[in-house]
Amino acid sequence: MTTPYETNAAGHLTVGGVEANELAARFGTPLYAYDVSAMRQQMRDFKRVFTERQVDYAVSYASKAFATVAMYEVAAQEGMHIDVVSGGETYTALEANFPMSDVSFNGNNKSEEELVMAIENNLGTIIVDNFFELHLLHDLLAERDRVQNILLRITPGVEAHTHDYISTGQTDSKFGFDVNSGQAQAALQEALADPHFNVLGVHAHIGSQIFDVTGFQMAATKLVDLVHEWGFNPKVINTGGGFGIRYTEDDEPIPASDFVAAIIDTIAEKTTEYGMPMPAVWIEPGRSIVGPAGVSLYTIGSRKDVPGIRSYLAVDGGMGDNIRPALYQAKYEAVLVNQPEAPAEEVVRVAGKYCESGDVLVWEQALPKTKVGDVLAVLATGAYGYSMASNYNRNPRPAVVFVENGEAKVVVERESYQDIVRLDRHYL
Ligand code: LLP
């Protein structure tokens, strides 16, 4: 089996052609390091599935997975669209000079301020989630005499087999217009009759970190069935993201592009069956683009051996830079950067430095014997690590480096203690 990381002739872990140990030494730890060419490769793989099939498309990077100016720059360079979910992500995209026409805006409670920001910056497509938003957006567009491209997000009633917190396609969800009660159809009729909306089509997102292709096929089928039933020929069907990646050896995902092939083929078959024109297919992958491309580097510090129970190895980061193990019981793999292939001598729990028992990075990790100062890489942390980072315990957030062709560049500076108190004001 191929390893989920790269090594050089010396057998040391590398990221984008640079030794991880060198990155740690140059930029300090904890550190997020991204292999930029791995991200580019995944973006190109997604695009190729569409071009091979000659289907109109948008691969819209779900930037919540990792949203920074540099990431938006790379996405733009690769001809990606992006999906944003907040004014903050929109602002970051503007800062990156991302072409606003290629941006879509998701979210179940977009504020008036965020919608105005979207309209005034000519954001391409707003993915309308509920009646409150439909009416608010109508008013804002009418005041400005504007027409906006929209998709309607609907909950198709498909439940993905994933962690409860991240499955969103089911009926009991805060997201999207409900199909079963007739709200989705009513919303479509209202939007189609409104001259301020150019209704491009429908959107559904069934969940995240999904391994089973059938959920996507069911959702795609359901979307085409519904628009056919409603007598609506959409220009766009957007099936969201959610393609599962490998975190540990227990995960055996199919290539992310295979999910997309199945989605396109399902939509093509169903529309042909109904004699409908083939719409453009939009997807919103986040994790699958950035997850496998990122690693987190830490320096090993204290150790605690609890006789007969387990050993804890503590590193200089933790739940502030990766909340996923604590929040979702997510599992990761870690390797020592200078001997990733060394035979394991013990199983340890890799803990962080935060004041909480749940502050764990890897629940069970087989490792060779380690010593203080060794650099440990937690693998596949590129998605929802930095983007969900916090300053818990007033720890500064790590720097982010992009590495490509042997060159490393800081794309987010490490926070300083001054940054930590920047917004604080004295009371006395
Ligand atoms: N589109 C929509 C509408 C979404 O809500 C999401 C993710 C995506 C696309 C991208 O899904 P992806 O391809 O990344 O699976 N914080 C959680 C994941 C939350 C996902 C939320 N929505 C985690 O760390 O696992």
CSV table of C-alpha atoms and ligand atoms in Angstrom, one decimal:
chain,number,residue,atom,x,y,z
A,1,MET,CA,0.0,0.0,0.0
A,2,THR,CA,1.3,3.5,-0.8
A,3,THR,CA,1.8,5.7,2.2
A,4,PRO,CA,-0.5,8.8,2.5
A,5,TYR,CA,2.6,11.1,2.6
A,6,GLU,CA,5.8,11.7,0.7
A,7,THR,CA,9.4,11.0,1.7
A,8,ASN,CA,12.8,11.9,0.3
A,9,ALA,CA,15.8,9.7,-0.3
A,10,ALA,CA,16.8,10.0,3.3
A,11,GLY,CA,13.4,8.6,4.3
A,12,HIS,CA,12.3,11.9,5.9
A,13,LEU,CA,8.7,13.2,5.5
A,14,THR,CA,8.5,16.0,2.9
A,15,VAL,CA,5.8,18.5,2.0
A,16,GLY,CA,5.9,20.0,-1.4
A,17,GLY,CA,9.5,18.8,-1.8
A,18,VAL,CA,10.7,20.4,1.5
A,19,GLU,CA,11.6,18.3,4.6
A,20,ALA,CA,9.0,18.7,7.2
A,21,ASN,CA,11.7,18.9,9.8
A,22,GLU,CA,13.1,21.9,8.0
A,23,LEU,CA,9.7,23.6,7.8
A,24,ALA,CA,9.3,23.1,11.6
A,25,ALA,CA,12.8,24.6,12.2
A,26,ARG,CA,12.3,27.5,9.9
A,27,PHE,CA,8.7,28.5,10.8
A,28,GLY,CA,8.3,27.0,14.2
A,29,THR,CA,5.6,24.7,15.5
A,30,PRO,CA,2.7,24.2,15.7
A,31,LEU,CA,2.5,24.7,11.9
A,32,TYR,CA,0.1,24.0,9.2
A,33,ALA,CA,1.9,23.0,6.0
A,34,TYR,CA,0.1,22.5,2.6
A,35,ASP,CA,1.4,20.8,-0.5
A,36,VAL,CA,0.0,23.1,-3.1
A,37,SER,CA,0.5,20.8,-6.0
A,38,ALA,CA,-1.6,18.2,-4.3
A,39,MET,CA,-4.4,20.7,-4.1
A,40,ARG,CA,-4.0,21.7,-7.7
A,41,GLN,CA,-4.0,18.1,-8.7
A,42,GLN,CA,-7.3,17.4,-7.0
A,43,MET,CA,-8.9,20.5,-8.5
A,44,ARG,CA,-7.8,19.4,-12.0
A,45,ASP,CA,-9.0,15.9,-11.4
A,46,PHE,CA,-12.5,17.2,-10.6
A,47,LYS,CA,-12.5,19.4,-13.7
A,48,ARG,CA,-11.4,16.6,-15.9
A,49,VAL,CA,-14.4,14.5,-15.0
A,50,PHE,CA,-16.6,17.2,-16.5
A,51,THR,CA,-14.5,18.0,-19.5
A,52,GLU,CA,-14.2,14.3,-20.5
A,53,ARG,CA,-18.0,14.1,-20.4
A,54,GLN,CA,-18.4,17.5,-22.1
A,55,VAL,CA,-20.8,18.6,-19.4
A,56,ASP,CA,-21.1,22.3,-18.4
A,57,TYR,CA,-19.9,22.6,-14.8
A,58,ALA,CA,-18.5,24.6,-11.9
A,59,VAL,CA,-16.2,23.1,-9.4
A,60,SER,CA,-16.9,25.4,-6.6
A,61,TYR,CA,-14.4,25.0,-3.8
A,62,ALA,CA,-16.3,25.0,-0.4
A,63,SER,CA,-13.9,27.4,1.2
A,64,LYS,CA,-15.2,26.9,4.7
A,65,ALA,CA,-12.7,23.9,4.7
A,66,PHE,CA,-9.8,26.4,4.5
A,67,ALA,CA,-10.4,30.0,3.6
A,68,THR,CA,-7.4,32.3,3.2
A,69,VAL,CA,-6.3,34.9,0.7
A,70,ALA,CA,-3.6,32.5,-0.7
A,71,MET,CA,-6.0,29.6,-1.0
A,72,TYR,CA,-8.4,31.8,-3.0
A,73,GLU,CA,-5.6,32.9,-5.2
A,74,VAL,CA,-4.7,29.3,-6.0
A,75,ALA,CA,-8.3,28.4,-6.6
A,76,ALA,CA,-8.7,31.3,-9.0
A,77,GLN,CA,-5.5,30.3,-10.8
A,78,GLU,CA,-6.9,26.8,-11.3
A,79,GLY,CA,-10.2,28.2,-12.7
A,80,MET,CA,-12.2,27.1,-9.7
A,81,HIS,CA,-15.4,28.7,-8.5
A,82,ILE,CA,-15.7,29.1,-4.8
A,83,ASP,CA,-18.5,28.9,-2.3
A,84,VAL,CA,-18.5,31.3,0.6
A,85,VAL,CA,-20.8,31.1,3.7
A,86,SER,CA,-20.1,34.5,5.4
A,87,GLY,CA,-19.2,38.1,5.0
A,88,GLY,CA,-15.8,37.1,6.3
A,89,GLU,CA,-15.1,34.6,3.6
A,90,THR,CA,-16.5,37.1,1.0
A,91,TYR,CA,-14.2,39.7,2.3
A,92,THR,CA,-11.2,37.4,2.1
A,93,ALA,CA,-12.2,36.5,-1.5
A,94,LEU,CA,-12.4,40.2,-2.3
A,95,GLU,CA,-9.0,40.7,-0.7
A,96,ALA,CA,-7.6,37.9,-3.0
A,97,ASN,CA,-9.2,39.6,-6.1
A,98,PHE,CA,-11.2,36.4,-6.7
A,99,PRO,CA,-13.6,36.9,-9.6
A,100,MET,CA,-16.8,37.6,-7.8
A,101,SER,CA,-19.0,36.3,-10.7
A,102,ASP,CA,-17.6,32.8,-9.9
A,103,VAL,CA,-18.6,32.9,-6.2
A,104,SER,CA,-21.7,31.3,-4.7
A,105,PHE,CA,-23.0,32.1,-1.3
A,106,ASN,CA,-24.5,29.4,1.0
A,107,GLY,CA,-25.9,29.7,4.5
A,108,ASN,CA,-29.1,29.4,6.5
A,109,ASN,CA,-29.0,32.8,8.1
A,110,LYS,CA,-27.3,35.3,5.9
A,111,SER,CA,-27.6,38.7,7.4
A,112,GLU,CA,-28.9,41.8,5.6
A,113,GLU,CA,-25.4,43.2,5.7
A,114,GLU,CA,-23.9,40.1,4.2
A,115,LEU,CA,-26.5,40.0,1.4
A,116,VAL,CA,-25.9,43.7,0.6
A,117,MET,CA,-22.2,43.0,0.5
A,118,ALA,CA,-22.9,40.1,-1.9
A,119,ILE,CA,-25.2,42.3,-4.2
A,120,GLU,CA,-22.9,45.3,-4.2
A,121,ASN,CA,-19.9,43.2,-5.1
A,122,ASN,CA,-21.7,41.4,-7.9
A,123,LEU,CA,-21.4,38.0,-6.3
A,124,GLY,CA,-22.4,35.5,-8.9
A,125,THR,CA,-24.9,33.2,-7.3
A,126,ILE,CA,-26.8,33.3,-4.0
A,127,ILE,CA,-28.0,29.9,-2.8
A,128,VAL,CA,-31.2,30.8,-1.1
A,129,ASP,CA,-31.9,28.7,1.9
A,130,ASN,CA,-35.4,29.7,3.2
A,131,PHE,CA,-38.4,32.0,2.8
A,132,PHE,CA,-37.0,34.6,5.2
A,133,GLU,CA,-34.0,35.0,3.0
A,134,LEU,CA,-36.0,34.9,-0.3
A,135,HIS,CA,-38.1,37.8,0.9
A,136,LEU,CA,-35.2,39.8,2.4
A,137,LEU,CA,-33.2,39.3,-0.8
A,138,HIS,CA,-36.2,40.3,-2.9
A,139,ASP,CA,-36.5,43.6,-1.0
A,140,LEU,CA,-32.8,44.3,-1.2
A,141,LEU,CA,-32.8,43.7,-5.0
A,142,ALA,CA,-36.0,45.6,-5.6
A,143,GLU,CA,-34.5,48.7,-3.7
A,144,ARG,CA,-31.5,48.5,-6.0
A,145,ASP,CA,-33.4,47.5,-9.1
A,146,ARG,CA,-31.2,44.5,-9.5
A,147,VAL,CA,-31.6,41.0,-10.8
A,148,GLN,CA,-29.6,38.2,-9.0
A,149,ASN,CA,-28.8,34.7,-10.0
A,150,ILE,CA,-30.0,32.3,-7.4
A,151,LEU,CA,-30.2,28.6,-6.7
A,152,LEU,CA,-32.7,27.2,-4.3
A,153,ARG,CA,-31.3,24.9,-1.6
A,154,ILE,CA,-33.6,22.1,-0.9
A,155,THR,CA,-33.5,19.2,1.6
A,156,PRO,CA,-34.0,16.2,-0.6
A,157,GLY,CA,-34.6,13.9,2.4
A,158,VAL,CA,-31.5,11.8,1.8
A,159,GLU,CA,-29.7,10.8,4.9
A,160,ALA,CA,-26.0,10.3,4.5
A,161,HIS,CA,-24.2,7.8,6.7
A,162,THR,CA,-22.0,10.1,8.5
A,163,HIS,CA,-21.6,11.8,11.9
A,164,ASP,CA,-24.9,13.2,13.1
A,165,TYR,CA,-23.6,16.7,13.3
A,166,ILE,CA,-22.6,16.8,9.7
A,167,SER,CA,-25.5,15.2,7.9
A,168,THR,CA,-27.7,17.9,6.4
A,169,GLY,CA,-29.7,16.2,3.7
A,170,GLN,CA,-32.4,14.8,6.0
A,171,THR,CA,-35.7,16.4,6.5
A,172,ASP,CA,-35.1,17.4,10.1
A,173,SER,CA,-32.4,19.9,9.2
A,174,LYS,CA,-31.9,23.6,9.6
A,175,PHE,CA,-30.8,23.9,6.0
A,176,GLY,CA,-32.8,24.3,2.9
A,177,PHE,CA,-36.4,24.3,1.7
A,178,ASP,CA,-38.2,21.2,2.8
A,179,VAL,CA,-39.5,19.0,0.0
A,180,ASN,CA,-42.0,16.8,1.8
A,181,SER,CA,-44.2,19.6,3.1
A,182,GLY,CA,-44.3,21.4,-0.3
A,183,GLN,CA,-42.2,24.3,0.7
A,184,ALA,CA,-39.5,23.7,-1.9
A,185,GLN,CA,-42.0,23.8,-4.7
A,186,ALA,CA,-43.8,26.9,-3.3
A,187,ALA,CA,-40.4,28.6,-3.1
A,188,LEU,CA,-39.6,27.8,-6.7
A,189,GLN,CA,-42.9,29.1,-7.9
A,190,GLU,CA,-42.5,32.3,-6.0
A,191,ALA,CA,-38.9,32.8,-7.1
A,192,LEU,CA,-39.7,32.1,-10.8
A,193,ALA,CA,-42.5,34.7,-10.7
A,194,ASP,CA,-40.2,37.4,-9.2
A,195,PRO,CA,-38.4,39.6,-11.8
A,196,HIS,CA,-35.5,40.2,-9.4
A,197,PHE,CA,-34.5,36.6,-9.4
A,198,ASN,CA,-32.9,34.6,-12.2
A,199,VAL,CA,-33.5,31.1,-10.9
A,200,LEU,CA,-30.6,29.0,-12.3
A,201,GLY,CA,-31.6,25.8,-10.6
A,202,VAL,CA,-31.5,23.8,-7.4
A,203,HIS,CA,-28.9,22.9,-4.8
A,204,ALA,CA,-28.7,20.1,-2.3
A,205,HIS,CA,-25.8,19.0,0.1
A,206,ILE,CA,-26.3,15.7,1.8
A,207,GLY,CA,-23.5,15.7,4.3
A,208,SER,CA,-19.7,15.5,4.7
A,209,GLN,CA,-17.0,12.8,4.8
A,210,ILE,CA,-19.2,10.4,2.9
A,211,PHE,CA,-17.8,7.2,1.5
A,212,ASP,CA,-20.9,5.7,-0.1
A,213,VAL,CA,-21.6,6.8,-3.7
A,214,THR,CA,-25.3,5.7,-3.5
A,215,GLY,CA,-26.2,8.7,-1.3
A,216,PHE,CA,-25.0,11.1,-4.0
A,217,GLN,CA,-26.8,9.1,-6.7
A,218,MET,CA,-30.0,9.1,-4.7
A,219,ALA,CA,-29.8,12.8,-4.1
A,220,ALA,CA,-29.1,13.5,-7.8
A,221,THR,CA,-32.0,11.3,-8.8
A,222,LYS,CA,-34.2,13.0,-6.4
A,223,LEU,CA,-33.3,16.4,-7.6
A,224,VAL,CA,-34.1,15.5,-11.2
A,225,ASP,CA,-37.3,13.8,-10.2
A,226,LEU,CA,-38.4,16.9,-8.3
A,227,VAL,CA,-37.6,19.5,-11.0
A,228,HIS,CA,-39.4,17.2,-13.5
A,229,GLU,CA,-42.4,16.9,-11.3
A,230,TRP,CA,-42.4,20.7,-10.9
A,231,GLY,CA,-42.1,21.2,-14.6
A,232,PHE,CA,-38.9,23.2,-14.3
A,233,ASN,CA,-35.9,22.8,-16.5
A,234,PRO,CA,-33.0,24.0,-14.4
A,235,LYS,CA,-29.9,25.4,-16.0
A,236,VAL,CA,-27.9,24.2,-13.0
A,237,ILE,CA,-28.1,21.3,-10.6
A,238,ASN,CA,-25.7,21.7,-7.6
A,239,THR,CA,-25.1,18.5,-5.6
A,240,GLY,CA,-22.9,20.1,-2.9
A,241,GLY,CA,-19.8,18.5,-1.6
A,242,GLY,CA,-19.0,15.8,1.0
A,243,PHE,CA,-16.6,13.5,-0.7
A,244,GLY,CA,-14.9,11.4,2.0
A,245,ILE,CA,-11.1,11.3,2.4
A,246,ARG,CA,-8.6,9.0,4.0
A,247,TYR,CA,-7.7,10.0,7.6
A,248,THR,CA,-6.5,6.6,8.8
A,249,GLU,CA,-6.0,3.2,7.3
A,250,ASP,CA,-9.6,2.3,8.2
A,251,ASP,CA,-10.8,4.8,5.6
A,252,GLU,CA,-10.9,3.5,2.1
A,253,PRO,CA,-12.5,6.2,0.0
A,254,ILE,CA,-12.9,5.8,-3.8
A,255,PRO,CA,-11.2,8.6,-5.7
A,256,ALA,CA,-13.1,11.9,-5.1
A,257,SER,CA,-13.5,12.3,-8.9
A,258,ASP,CA,-15.4,8.9,-9.0
A,259,PHE,CA,-18.2,10.4,-6.8
A,260,VAL,CA,-18.5,13.2,-9.3
A,261,ALA,CA,-18.6,10.8,-12.3
A,262,ALA,CA,-21.5,9.0,-10.6
A,263,ILE,CA,-23.3,12.2,-10.0
A,264,ILE,CA,-22.9,13.5,-13.5
A,265,ASP,CA,-23.9,10.1,-15.0
A,266,THR,CA,-27.0,9.9,-12.8
A,267,ILE,CA,-28.1,13.4,-13.8
A,268,ALA,CA,-27.5,12.6,-17.5
A,269,GLU,CA,-29.5,9.4,-17.3
A,270,LYS,CA,-32.4,10.9,-15.5
A,271,THR,CA,-32.7,14.0,-17.6
A,272,THR,CA,-32.5,11.9,-20.8
A,273,GLU,CA,-35.2,9.6,-19.4
A,274,TYR,CA,-37.4,12.6,-18.9
A,275,GLY,CA,-36.5,14.3,-22.2
A,276,MET,CA,-35.1,17.3,-20.3
A,277,PRO,CA,-32.0,19.3,-21.4
A,278,MET,CA,-28.8,18.4,-19.5
A,279,PRO,CA,-28.2,21.1,-17.0
A,280,ALA,CA,-24.8,22.3,-15.9
A,281,VAL,CA,-23.6,20.3,-12.9
A,282,TRP,CA,-22.0,22.2,-10.0
A,283,ILE,CA,-20.3,20.6,-7.1
A,284,GLU,CA,-18.9,22.1,-3.9
A,285,PRO,CA,-16.0,20.0,-2.6
A,286,GLY,CA,-14.1,21.3,0.3
A,287,ARG,CA,-12.4,18.6,2.4
A,288,SER,CA,-11.3,16.5,-0.6
A,289,ILE,CA,-9.4,19.4,-2.1
A,290,VAL,CA,-7.5,20.6,1.0
A,291,GLY,CA,-7.7,17.8,3.5
A,292,PRO,CA,-5.1,15.3,2.2
A,293,ALA,CA,-2.8,18.2,1.2
A,294,GLY,CA,-2.3,19.5,4.7
A,295,VAL,CA,-0.3,18.3,7.6
A,296,SER,CA,0.1,19.8,11.1
A,297,LEU,CA,3.6,19.8,12.6
A,298,TYR,CA,4.1,19.8,16.3
A,299,THR,CA,7.1,19.5,18.7
A,300,ILE,CA,6.9,16.7,21.3
A,301,GLY,CA,7.1,17.9,24.9
A,302,SER,CA,6.0,16.2,28.1
A,303,ARG,CA,5.0,12.6,28.5
A,304,LYS,CA,2.9,10.9,31.1
A,305,ASP,CA,2.9,7.1,31.6
A,306,VAL,CA,-0.1,5.8,33.4
A,307,PRO,CA,1.0,2.3,34.4
A,308,GLY,CA,-1.3,-0.4,33.0
A,309,ILE,CA,-3.4,2.1,31.2
A,310,ARG,CA,-1.7,4.2,28.6
A,311,SER,CA,1.0,6.7,27.8
A,312,TYR,CA,0.2,10.3,26.9
A,313,LEU,CA,2.6,12.2,24.6
A,314,ALA,CA,1.9,15.9,24.7
A,315,VAL,CA,2.7,18.3,21.9
A,316,ASP,CA,2.8,22.1,21.6
A,317,GLY,CA,-0.6,22.4,19.9
A,318,GLY,CA,-4.0,20.7,20.3
A,319,MET,CA,-7.7,21.5,20.2
A,320,GLY,CA,-7.0,25.1,19.4
A,321,ASP,CA,-5.5,24.2,16.0
A,322,ASN,CA,-7.5,21.0,15.4
A,323,ILE,CA,-10.8,20.7,17.2
A,324,ARG,CA,-12.0,17.7,15.2
A,325,PRO,CA,-10.9,14.9,17.5
A,326,ALA,CA,-12.5,16.6,20.5
A,327,LEU,CA,-15.6,17.7,18.6
A,328,TYR,CA,-16.3,14.7,16.3
A,329,GLN,CA,-14.1,12.0,17.8
A,330,ALA,CA,-12.2,12.3,14.5
A,331,LYS,CA,-9.3,9.9,14.0
A,332,TYR,CA,-6.0,10.9,12.5
A,333,GLU,CA,-2.6,9.3,11.9
A,334,ALA,CA,0.7,10.8,13.0
A,335,VAL,CA,4.3,10.0,12.0
A,336,LEU,CA,7.7,11.2,13.3
A,337,VAL,CA,8.9,13.4,10.5
A,338,ASN,CA,12.4,12.1,10.4
A,339,GLN,CA,11.5,8.4,10.6
A,340,PRO,CA,8.0,7.9,9.4
A,341,GLU,CA,8.7,4.3,8.4
A,342,ALA,CA,10.4,3.3,11.7
A,343,PRO,CA,8.9,0.2,13.3
A,344,ALA,CA,6.5,1.0,16.1
A,345,GLU,CA,7.6,0.3,19.6
A,346,GLU,CA,4.6,1.5,21.6
A,347,VAL,CA,1.0,2.8,21.3
A,348,VAL,CA,0.5,6.3,22.7
A,349,ARG,CA,-2.3,8.9,22.9
A,350,VAL,CA,-1.2,12.2,21.4
A,351,ALA,CA,-2.6,14.9,23.5
A,352,GLY,CA,-2.4,18.7,23.2
A,353,LYS,CA,-1.4,21.4,25.7
A,354,TYR,CA,-4.9,22.8,26.3
A,355,CYS,CA,-6.6,22.6,29.7
A,356,GLU,CA,-9.2,20.0,28.9
A,357,SER,CA,-9.1,16.2,29.1
A,358,GLY,CA,-10.7,15.9,25.7
A,359,ASP,CA,-7.8,17.8,24.1
A,360,VAL,CA,-6.5,14.9,22.0
A,361,LEU,CA,-5.1,14.9,18.5
A,362,VAL,CA,-4.7,11.2,18.0
A,363,TRP,CA,-6.5,8.7,20.2
A,364,GLU,CA,-4.2,5.7,19.6
A,365,GLN,CA,-1.0,6.0,17.7
A,366,ALA,CA,1.7,3.4,17.2
A,367,LEU,CA,5.1,5.1,17.2
A,368,PRO,CA,8.8,4.4,17.7
A,369,LYS,CA,10.2,5.7,20.9
A,370,THR,CA,10.2,9.4,20.9
A,371,LYS,CA,12.2,12.1,22.7
A,372,VAL,CA,11.5,15.7,23.7
A,373,GLY,CA,11.9,18.0,20.7
A,374,ASP,CA,11.1,15.4,18.0
A,375,VAL,CA,8.7,16.8,15.4
A,376,LEU,CA,5.5,14.9,14.9
A,377,ALA,CA,3.3,15.3,11.8
A,378,VAL,CA,-0.4,14.7,12.1
A,379,LEU,CA,-1.6,13.8,8.6
A,380,ALA,CA,-4.5,15.0,6.4
A,381,THR,CA,-5.3,18.0,8.6
A,382,GLY,CA,-5.8,20.4,5.7
A,383,ALA,CA,-9.6,20.7,6.0
A,384,TYR,CA,-11.4,22.2,8.9
A,385,GLY,CA,-8.3,22.5,11.0
A,386,TYR,CA,-7.1,26.0,10.5
A,387,SER,CA,-10.6,27.1,9.6
A,388,MET,CA,-12.0,25.9,12.9
A,389,ALA,CA,-9.0,27.1,15.0
A,390,SER,CA,-9.5,29.1,18.1
A,391,ASN,CA,-7.5,31.0,20.7
A,392,TYR,CA,-8.6,28.8,23.5
A,393,ASN,CA,-6.4,29.3,26.5
A,394,ARG,CA,-5.1,32.4,24.7
A,395,ASN,CA,-2.8,30.3,22.6
A,396,PRO,CA,-1.8,32.1,19.4
A,397,ARG,CA,-3.0,30.3,16.2
A,398,PRO,CA,-0.2,28.7,14.2
A,399,ALA,CA,1.2,30.0,10.9
A,400,VAL,CA,0.3,28.4,7.6
A,401,VAL,CA,2.8,27.7,4.9
A,402,PHE,CA,2.3,26.8,1.3
A,403,VAL,CA,5.0,24.6,-0.2
A,404,GLU,CA,5.4,23.9,-3.8
A,405,ASN,CA,8.3,22.7,-5.9
A,406,GLY,CA,10.7,22.9,-3.0
A,407,GLU,CA,9.7,26.4,-2.0
A,408,ALA,CA,7.9,27.3,1.2
A,409,LYS,CA,6.0,30.5,1.8
A,410,VAL,CA,4.2,31.8,4.8
A,411,VAL,CA,0.6,32.5,3.7
A,412,VAL,CA,-0.8,33.2,7.2
A,413,GLU,CA,1.5,34.6,9.9
A,414,ARG,CA,1.7,33.0,13.3
A,415,GLU,CA,-0.3,35.0,15.7
A,416,SER,CA,1.6,36.9,18.4
A,417,TYR,CA,0.7,37.7,21.9
A,418,GLN,CA,0.0,41.2,20.7
A,419,ASP,CA,-2.5,39.8,18.3
A,420,ILE,CA,-4.1,37.9,21.2
A,421,VAL,CA,-4.9,41.2,23.1
A,422,ARG,CA,-5.4,43.3,20.0
A,423,LEU,CA,-9.2,43.7,20.5
A,424,ASP,CA,-9.1,43.7,24.3
A,425,ARG,CA,-9.8,47.0,26.0
A,426,HIS,CA,-9.0,48.0,29.6
A,427,TYR,CA,-12.0,48.3,31.8
A,428,LEU,CA,-10.2,50.0,34.7
B,1,LLP,N1,-21.4,22.6,0.4
B,1,LLP,C1,-22.2,22.8,1.5
B,1,LLP,C2,-23.5,23.5,1.4
B,1,LLP,C3,-21.7,22.4,2.8
B,1,LLP,O1,-22.4,22.7,3.9
B,1,LLP,C4,-20.4,21.8,2.9
B,1,LLP,C5,-19.9,21.5,4.2
B,1,LLP,C6,-19.7,21.6,1.7
B,1,LLP,C7,-20.2,22.0,0.5
B,1,LLP,C8,-18.3,21.0,1.8
B,1,LLP,O2,-18.3,19.7,2.2
B,1,LLP,P1,-17.0,18.8,2.2
B,1,LLP,O3,-16.7,18.6,0.7
B,1,LLP,O4,-15.9,19.6,2.8
B,1,LLP,O5,-17.3,17.6,2.9
B,1,LLP,N2,-16.5,20.9,10.3
B,1,LLP,C9,-16.9,19.5,9.8
B,1,LLP,C10,-17.4,19.6,8.4
B,1,LLP,C11,-18.6,20.4,8.2
B,1,LLP,C12,-19.1,20.5,6.8
B,1,LLP,C13,-20.1,21.6,6.6
B,1,LLP,N3,-20.5,21.7,5.3
B,1,LLP,C14,-15.7,18.6,9.9
B,1,LLP,O6,-14.6,19.1,10.3
B,1,LLP,O7,-15.7,17.5,9.6
